[in-house]
Amino acid sequence: MQLLEERILRDGKVFPDDVLKVDSFLNHQLDTALLDAVGTEIAARFAGTGVTKVLTAEASGIALACFVSLHLGCPALFAKKSRTSNISSGVWSAEAHSYTHGNDYTMIVSKEYLGENDVVLIVDDFLANGSALNALWEICKKAGASVAGAGIAVEKVYQGGGDVLRDAGLRVESMARIASMDTEDGIRFC
Ligand code: 5GP
């Protein structure tokens, strides 16, 4: 998506350790017009798939998920991140490894809000190694929900997580696909 790629080139900052900072517009300060455009595009790609719920993870996926859900006319739902292994029987849960913080954590979603009658579109701001997306997919599988696919704002394709999940059968649509990125040469899109 050209609009998003242009914005990444203009305002994104490449950090060591393969981290792209986009917190001036995507996941800290929010450019809601841009988020609306990205949300509109993701919703359009999954139009007609019968999505009943847009699922993301707190906190950085929530803003985009809201715009996608607005355009699909269904609720947005975010998995909470829990540090305890004391998980109640009232939740679906899955383990994930945090790309940005380096720790393991548990994602939980109340059984009240996700079940076998749902068709889920998973949304997130970034896709790197695929741990977060895989955990969200696993939660859907545990809930017996169908999964229409995943809509991602920025996929760092060279890190491989997206292709592993595509090979495993998940439809993944990414709005900006980064082929390579480093602090000296900057960002190159696919
Ligand atoms: P993965 O689980 O695919 O390795 O990483 C995806 C998650 O890590 C996303 O939910 C996102 O919050 C975070 N993440 C991964 N790479 C980046 C990055 O380059 N920049 C930012 N801001 N977050 C990232």
PDB file of C-alpha atoms and ligand atoms in Angstrom:
ATOM      1  CA  MET A   1       0.000   0.000   0.000  1.00  0.00           C
ATOM      2  CA  GLN A   2       1.731   3.088  -1.324  1.00  0.00           C
ATOM      3  CA  LEU A   3       0.433   5.535   1.275  1.00  0.00           C
ATOM      4  CA  LEU A   4       1.794   3.452   4.152  1.00  0.00           C
ATOM      5  CA  GLU A   5       5.119   2.765   2.438  1.00  0.00           C
ATOM      6  CA  GLU A   6       5.645   6.462   1.764  1.00  0.00           C
ATOM      7  CA  ARG A   7       4.911   7.293   5.386  1.00  0.00           C
ATOM      8  CA  ILE A   8       7.319   4.621   6.619  1.00  0.00           C
ATOM      9  CA  LEU A   9      10.055   6.050   4.381  1.00  0.00           C
ATOM     10  CA  ARG A  10       9.318   9.570   5.593  1.00  0.00           C
ATOM     11  CA  ASP A  11       8.841   9.042   9.340  1.00  0.00           C
ATOM     12  CA  GLY A  12       9.953   5.507  10.187  1.00  0.00           C
ATOM     13  CA  LYS A  13      13.245   5.103  12.040  1.00  0.00           C
ATOM     14  CA  VAL A  14      15.386   2.011  11.681  1.00  0.00           C
ATOM     15  CA  PHE A  15      16.988   0.852  14.920  1.00  0.00           C
ATOM     16  CA  PRO A  16      19.625  -1.834  15.447  1.00  0.00           C
ATOM     17  CA  ASP A  17      18.308  -5.359  16.101  1.00  0.00           C
ATOM     18  CA  ASP A  18      15.781  -5.151  13.276  1.00  0.00           C
ATOM     19  CA  VAL A  19      13.366  -2.775  14.970  1.00  0.00           C
ATOM     20  CA  LEU A  20      11.478  -0.198  12.932  1.00  0.00           C
ATOM     21  CA  LYS A  21      10.053   2.636  15.010  1.00  0.00           C
ATOM     22  CA  VAL A  22       6.804   3.969  13.639  1.00  0.00           C
ATOM     23  CA  ASP A  23       5.524   5.398  16.868  1.00  0.00           C
ATOM     24  CA  SER A  24       5.000   8.879  15.485  1.00  0.00           C
ATOM     25  CA  PHE A  25       2.039   7.599  13.429  1.00  0.00           C
ATOM     26  CA  LEU A  26       1.162   3.903  13.930  1.00  0.00           C
ATOM     27  CA  ASN A  27       1.496   2.604  17.460  1.00  0.00           C
ATOM     28  CA  HIS A  28       2.112   5.384  19.980  1.00  0.00           C
ATOM     29  CA  GLN A  29       1.020   8.706  18.514  1.00  0.00           C
ATOM     30  CA  LEU A  30      -1.681   7.722  16.033  1.00  0.00           C
ATOM     31  CA  ASP A  31      -2.372   9.220  12.607  1.00  0.00           C
ATOM     32  CA  THR A  32      -6.031   8.244  12.556  1.00  0.00           C
ATOM     33  CA  ALA A  33      -6.517   9.221   8.895  1.00  0.00           C
ATOM     34  CA  LEU A  34      -3.699   6.861   7.911  1.00  0.00           C
ATOM     35  CA  LEU A  35      -5.024   4.131  10.223  1.00  0.00           C
ATOM     36  CA  ASP A  36      -8.434   4.574   8.648  1.00  0.00           C
ATOM     37  CA  ALA A  37      -6.953   4.148   5.154  1.00  0.00           C
ATOM     38  CA  VAL A  38      -5.018   1.031   6.182  1.00  0.00           C
ATOM     39  CA  GLY A  39      -8.068  -0.336   8.010  1.00  0.00           C
ATOM     40  CA  THR A  40     -10.234   0.292   4.941  1.00  0.00           C
ATOM     41  CA  GLU A  41      -7.804  -1.610   2.715  1.00  0.00           C
ATOM     42  CA  ILE A  42      -7.544  -4.597   5.080  1.00  0.00           C
ATOM     43  CA  ALA A  43     -11.335  -4.721   5.417  1.00  0.00           C
ATOM     44  CA  ALA A  44     -11.713  -4.607   1.613  1.00  0.00           C
ATOM     45  CA  ARG A  45      -9.345  -7.535   1.137  1.00  0.00           C
ATOM     46  CA  PHE A  46     -11.422  -9.665   3.513  1.00  0.00           C
ATOM     47  CA  ALA A  47     -14.829  -8.441   2.339  1.00  0.00           C
ATOM     48  CA  GLY A  48     -17.260 -11.284   1.801  1.00  0.00           C
ATOM     49  CA  THR A  49     -15.463 -13.728   4.087  1.00  0.00           C
ATOM     50  CA  GLY A  50     -18.117 -13.416   6.795  1.00  0.00           C
ATOM     51  CA  VAL A  51     -15.861 -12.014   9.513  1.00  0.00           C
ATOM     52  CA  THR A  52     -17.664 -11.710  12.863  1.00  0.00           C
ATOM     53  CA  LYS A  53     -14.717 -10.554  14.978  1.00  0.00           C
ATOM     54  CA  VAL A  54     -11.426  -8.731  14.517  1.00  0.00           C
ATOM     55  CA  LEU A  55      -8.841 -10.114  16.933  1.00  0.00           C
ATOM     56  CA  THR A  56      -5.572  -8.437  17.897  1.00  0.00           C
ATOM     57  CA  ALA A  57      -3.143  -8.279  20.815  1.00  0.00           C
ATOM     58  CA  GLU A  58      -2.760  -5.431  23.265  1.00  0.00           C
ATOM     59  CA  ALA A  59      -1.530  -2.801  23.048  1.00  0.00           C
ATOM     60  CA  SER A  60      -0.089  -1.879  19.682  1.00  0.00           C
ATOM     61  CA  GLY A  61      -2.605  -3.747  17.502  1.00  0.00           C
ATOM     62  CA  ILE A  62      -5.681  -2.201  19.055  1.00  0.00           C
ATOM     63  CA  ALA A  63      -5.852   1.058  17.113  1.00  0.00           C
ATOM     64  CA  LEU A  64      -5.630  -0.622  13.705  1.00  0.00           C
ATOM     65  CA  ALA A  65      -8.065  -3.359  14.755  1.00  0.00           C
ATOM     66  CA  CYS A  66     -10.639  -0.692  15.656  1.00  0.00           C
ATOM     67  CA  PHE A  67     -10.533   0.794  12.165  1.00  0.00           C
ATOM     68  CA  VAL A  68     -10.690  -2.619  10.472  1.00  0.00           C
ATOM     69  CA  SER A  69     -13.655  -3.652  12.607  1.00  0.00           C
ATOM     70  CA  LEU A  70     -15.424  -0.371  11.921  1.00  0.00           C
ATOM     71  CA  HIS A  71     -15.265  -1.074   8.184  1.00  0.00           C
ATOM     72  CA  LEU A  72     -16.294  -4.712   8.542  1.00  0.00           C
ATOM     73  CA  GLY A  73     -19.164  -3.820  10.897  1.00  0.00           C
ATOM     74  CA  CYS A  74     -18.206  -6.219  13.671  1.00  0.00           C
ATOM     75  CA  PRO A  75     -16.541  -5.969  17.104  1.00  0.00           C
ATOM     76  CA  ALA A  76     -12.818  -5.710  17.714  1.00  0.00           C
ATOM     77  CA  LEU A  77     -11.397  -7.949  20.436  1.00  0.00           C
ATOM     78  CA  PHE A  78      -7.921  -7.797  21.920  1.00  0.00           C
ATOM     79  CA  ALA A  79      -5.983 -10.538  23.657  1.00  0.00           C
ATOM     80  CA  LYS A  80      -4.607  -9.426  26.991  1.00  0.00           C
ATOM     81  CA  LYS A  81      -1.023 -10.164  27.883  1.00  0.00           C
ATOM     82  CA  SER A  82      -0.579 -11.987  31.175  1.00  0.00           C
ATOM     83  CA  ARG A  83       2.659 -12.639  33.044  1.00  0.00           C
ATOM     84  CA  THR A  84       1.184 -15.213  35.396  1.00  0.00           C
ATOM     85  CA  SER A  85       0.820 -18.880  34.556  1.00  0.00           C
ATOM     86  CA  ASN A  86      -2.276 -18.865  36.792  1.00  0.00           C
ATOM     87  CA  ILE A  87      -4.727 -18.841  33.928  1.00  0.00           C
ATOM     88  CA  SER A  88      -8.427 -19.090  34.767  1.00  0.00           C
ATOM     89  CA  SER A  89     -10.662 -21.673  33.131  1.00  0.00           C
ATOM     90  CA  GLY A  90     -12.719 -18.876  31.620  1.00  0.00           C
ATOM     91  CA  VAL A  91     -10.151 -17.905  29.013  1.00  0.00           C
ATOM     92  CA  TRP A  92      -8.506 -19.214  25.858  1.00  0.00           C
ATOM     93  CA  SER A  93      -4.740 -18.837  26.124  1.00  0.00           C
ATOM     94  CA  ALA A  94      -1.544 -19.291  24.114  1.00  0.00           C
ATOM     95  CA  GLU A  95       2.140 -18.622  24.701  1.00  0.00           C
ATOM     96  CA  ALA A  96       4.094 -16.027  22.739  1.00  0.00           C
ATOM     97  CA  HIS A  97       7.565 -14.528  22.715  1.00  0.00           C
ATOM     98  CA  SER A  98       7.780 -10.745  22.652  1.00  0.00           C
ATOM     99  CA  TYR A  99       9.863  -9.451  19.767  1.00  0.00           C
ATOM    100  CA  THR A 100      10.418  -6.031  21.297  1.00  0.00           C
ATOM    101  CA  HIS A 101      10.775  -6.969  24.984  1.00  0.00           C
ATOM    102  CA  GLY A 102      12.478 -10.344  24.596  1.00  0.00           C
ATOM    103  CA  ASN A 103      10.337 -12.119  27.198  1.00  0.00           C
ATOM    104  CA  ASP A 104       7.737 -14.885  27.034  1.00  0.00           C
ATOM    105  CA  TYR A 105       4.170 -14.158  27.986  1.00  0.00           C
ATOM    106  CA  THR A 106       0.674 -15.620  27.788  1.00  0.00           C
ATOM    107  CA  MET A 107      -2.093 -14.152  25.642  1.00  0.00           C
ATOM    108  CA  ILE A 108      -5.587 -14.585  27.005  1.00  0.00           C
ATOM    109  CA  VAL A 109      -9.057 -14.004  25.573  1.00  0.00           C
ATOM    110  CA  SER A 110     -12.273 -14.493  27.511  1.00  0.00           C
ATOM    111  CA  LYS A 111     -14.327 -17.498  26.365  1.00  0.00           C
ATOM    112  CA  GLU A 112     -17.303 -15.161  26.598  1.00  0.00           C
ATOM    113  CA  TYR A 113     -16.175 -13.250  23.501  1.00  0.00           C
ATOM    114  CA  LEU A 114     -14.739 -15.937  21.203  1.00  0.00           C
ATOM    115  CA  GLY A 115     -16.293 -19.238  20.249  1.00  0.00           C
ATOM    116  CA  GLU A 116     -17.034 -21.779  17.536  1.00  0.00           C
ATOM    117  CA  ASN A 117     -19.575 -19.582  15.771  1.00  0.00           C
ATOM    118  CA  ASP A 118     -17.013 -16.863  15.106  1.00  0.00           C
ATOM    119  CA  VAL A 119     -15.155 -16.119  11.879  1.00  0.00           C
ATOM    120  CA  VAL A 120     -12.029 -14.236  12.880  1.00  0.00           C
ATOM    121  CA  LEU A 121      -9.793 -11.772  11.111  1.00  0.00           C
ATOM    122  CA  ILE A 122      -6.538 -11.375  13.043  1.00  0.00           C
ATOM    123  CA  VAL A 123      -4.938  -7.919  12.840  1.00  0.00           C
ATOM    124  CA  ASP A 124      -1.581  -6.649  14.062  1.00  0.00           C
ATOM    125  CA  ASP A 125       0.742  -3.713  13.492  1.00  0.00           C
ATOM    126  CA  PHE A 126       3.867  -5.807  12.751  1.00  0.00           C
ATOM    127  CA  LEU A 127       4.745  -9.296  11.609  1.00  0.00           C
ATOM    128  CA  ALA A 128       8.345 -10.334  12.236  1.00  0.00           C
ATOM    129  CA  ASN A 129       9.084 -13.913  13.369  1.00  0.00           C
ATOM    130  CA  GLY A 130       5.403 -14.720  13.632  1.00  0.00           C
ATOM    131  CA  SER A 131       5.137 -15.564  17.334  1.00  0.00           C
ATOM    132  CA  ALA A 132       2.367 -13.072  18.145  1.00  0.00           C
ATOM    133  CA  LEU A 133       0.301 -13.980  15.083  1.00  0.00           C
ATOM    134  CA  ASN A 134       0.782 -17.692  15.717  1.00  0.00           C
ATOM    135  CA  ALA A 135      -0.432 -17.305  19.326  1.00  0.00           C
ATOM    136  CA  LEU A 136      -3.540 -15.446  18.168  1.00  0.00           C
ATOM    137  CA  TRP A 137      -4.195 -18.155  15.571  1.00  0.00           C
ATOM    138  CA  GLU A 138      -3.778 -20.808  18.254  1.00  0.00           C
ATOM    139  CA  ILE A 139      -6.323 -19.061  20.475  1.00  0.00           C
ATOM    140  CA  CYS A 140      -8.815 -19.161  17.576  1.00  0.00           C
ATOM    141  CA  LYS A 141      -8.146 -22.867  17.029  1.00  0.00           C
ATOM    142  CA  LYS A 142      -8.673 -23.596  20.735  1.00  0.00           C
ATOM    143  CA  ALA A 143     -11.937 -21.649  20.620  1.00  0.00           C
ATOM    144  CA  GLY A 144     -13.062 -23.666  17.578  1.00  0.00           C
ATOM    145  CA  ALA A 145     -13.481 -20.424  15.612  1.00  0.00           C
ATOM    146  CA  SER A 146     -12.898 -20.218  11.844  1.00  0.00           C
ATOM    147  CA  VAL A 147     -10.099 -17.908  10.721  1.00  0.00           C
ATOM    148  CA  ALA A 148     -10.502 -15.849   7.545  1.00  0.00           C
ATOM    149  CA  GLY A 149      -6.861 -14.774   7.721  1.00  0.00           C
ATOM    150  CA  ALA A 150      -4.617 -12.032   9.037  1.00  0.00           C
ATOM    151  CA  GLY A 151      -4.300  -8.367   8.071  1.00  0.00           C
ATOM    152  CA  ILE A 152      -0.963  -6.826   8.990  1.00  0.00           C
ATOM    153  CA  ALA A 153       0.222  -3.234   8.634  1.00  0.00           C
ATOM    154  CA  VAL A 154       3.969  -3.902   8.304  1.00  0.00           C
ATOM    155  CA  GLU A 155       5.520  -7.282   7.491  1.00  0.00           C
ATOM    156  CA  LYS A 156       9.297  -7.613   7.711  1.00  0.00           C
ATOM    157  CA  VAL A 157       9.298 -10.308   5.052  1.00  0.00           C
ATOM    158  CA  TYR A 158      13.003 -11.092   5.417  1.00  0.00           C
ATOM    159  CA  GLN A 159      12.402 -12.336   8.976  1.00  0.00           C
ATOM    160  CA  GLY A 160      10.351 -15.216   7.619  1.00  0.00           C
ATOM    161  CA  GLY A 161       7.448 -15.440  10.088  1.00  0.00           C
ATOM    162  CA  GLY A 162       4.829 -14.601   7.467  1.00  0.00           C
ATOM    163  CA  ASP A 163       5.910 -17.304   5.068  1.00  0.00           C
ATOM    164  CA  VAL A 164       6.008 -19.963   7.791  1.00  0.00           C
ATOM    165  CA  LEU A 165       2.408 -19.112   8.693  1.00  0.00           C
ATOM    166  CA  ARG A 166       1.334 -18.959   5.027  1.00  0.00           C
ATOM    167  CA  ASP A 167       2.878 -22.403   4.501  1.00  0.00           C
ATOM    168  CA  ALA A 168       0.911 -23.605   7.534  1.00  0.00           C
ATOM    169  CA  GLY A 169      -2.305 -22.497   5.801  1.00  0.00           C
ATOM    170  CA  LEU A 170      -2.994 -18.995   7.121  1.00  0.00           C
ATOM    171  CA  ARG A 171      -3.966 -16.298   4.618  1.00  0.00           C
ATOM    172  CA  VAL A 172      -1.753 -13.321   5.480  1.00  0.00           C
ATOM    173  CA  GLU A 173      -2.240  -9.920   3.805  1.00  0.00           C
ATOM    174  CA  SER A 174       0.338  -7.260   4.635  1.00  0.00           C
ATOM    175  CA  MET A 175      -0.059  -3.621   3.651  1.00  0.00           C
ATOM    176  CA  ALA A 176       3.668  -2.802   3.605  1.00  0.00           C
ATOM    177  CA  ARG A 177       6.184  -5.572   2.916  1.00  0.00           C
ATOM    178  CA  ILE A 178       9.779  -4.843   3.859  1.00  0.00           C
ATOM    179  CA  ALA A 179      12.338  -6.858   1.895  1.00  0.00           C
ATOM    180  CA  SER A 180      15.359  -5.558   3.772  1.00  0.00           C
ATOM    181  CA  MET A 181      16.170  -2.959   6.372  1.00  0.00           C
ATOM    182  CA  ASP A 182      19.282  -1.682   8.087  1.00  0.00           C
ATOM    183  CA  THR A 183      20.553   1.471   9.722  1.00  0.00           C
ATOM    184  CA  GLU A 184      22.955   2.310   6.856  1.00  0.00           C
ATOM    185  CA  ASP A 185      20.992   1.512   3.690  1.00  0.00           C
ATOM    186  CA  GLY A 186      17.532   2.157   5.110  1.00  0.00           C
ATOM    187  CA  ILE A 187      14.362   0.366   4.055  1.00  0.00           C
ATOM    188  CA  ARG A 188      13.652  -1.512   0.817  1.00  0.00           C
ATOM    189  CA  PHE A 189      10.146  -2.753   0.056  1.00  0.00           C
ATOM    190  CA  CYS A 190       9.306  -5.969  -1.825  1.00  0.00           C
TER     191      CYS A 190
HETATM  192  P1  5GP B   1       6.636 -11.408  15.930  1.00  0.00           P
HETATM  193  O1  5GP B   1       5.834 -12.056  17.034  1.00  0.00           O
HETATM  194  O2  5GP B   1       6.045 -11.619  14.566  1.00  0.00           O
HETATM  195  O3  5GP B   1       8.096 -11.782  15.978  1.00  0.00           O
HETATM  196  O4  5GP B   1       6.597  -9.840  16.206  1.00  0.00           O
HETATM  197  C1  5GP B   1       5.398  -9.156  16.073  1.00  0.00           C
HETATM  198  C2  5GP B   1       5.115  -8.297  17.274  1.00  0.00           C
HETATM  199  O5  5GP B   1       6.304  -7.671  17.756  1.00  0.00           O
HETATM  200  C3  5GP B   1       4.156  -7.188  16.902  1.00  0.00           C
HETATM  201  O6  5GP B   1       2.982  -7.367  17.653  1.00  0.00           O
HETATM  202  C4  5GP B   1       4.854  -5.888  17.271  1.00  0.00           C
HETATM  203  O7  5GP B   1       4.246  -5.311  18.399  1.00  0.00           O
HETATM  204  C5  5GP B   1       6.275  -6.273  17.620  1.00  0.00           C
HETATM  205  N1  5GP B   1       7.258  -5.925  16.572  1.00  0.00           N
HETATM  206  C6  5GP B   1       7.964  -6.783  15.788  1.00  0.00           C
HETATM  207  N2  5GP B   1       8.831  -6.121  15.024  1.00  0.00           N
HETATM  208  C7  5GP B   1       8.682  -4.813  15.289  1.00  0.00           C
HETATM  209  C8  5GP B   1       9.311  -3.621  14.787  1.00  0.00           C
HETATM  210  O8  5GP B   1      10.212  -3.620  13.939  1.00  0.00           O
HETATM  211  N3  5GP B   1       8.864  -2.439  15.309  1.00  0.00           N
HETATM  212  C9  5GP B   1       7.874  -2.373  16.245  1.00  0.00           C
HETATM  213  N4  5GP B   1       7.493  -1.162  16.668  1.00  0.00           N
HETATM  214  N5  5GP B   1       7.264  -3.478  16.750  1.00  0.00           N
HETATM  215  C10 5GP B   1       7.667  -4.682  16.277  1.00  0.00           C
END
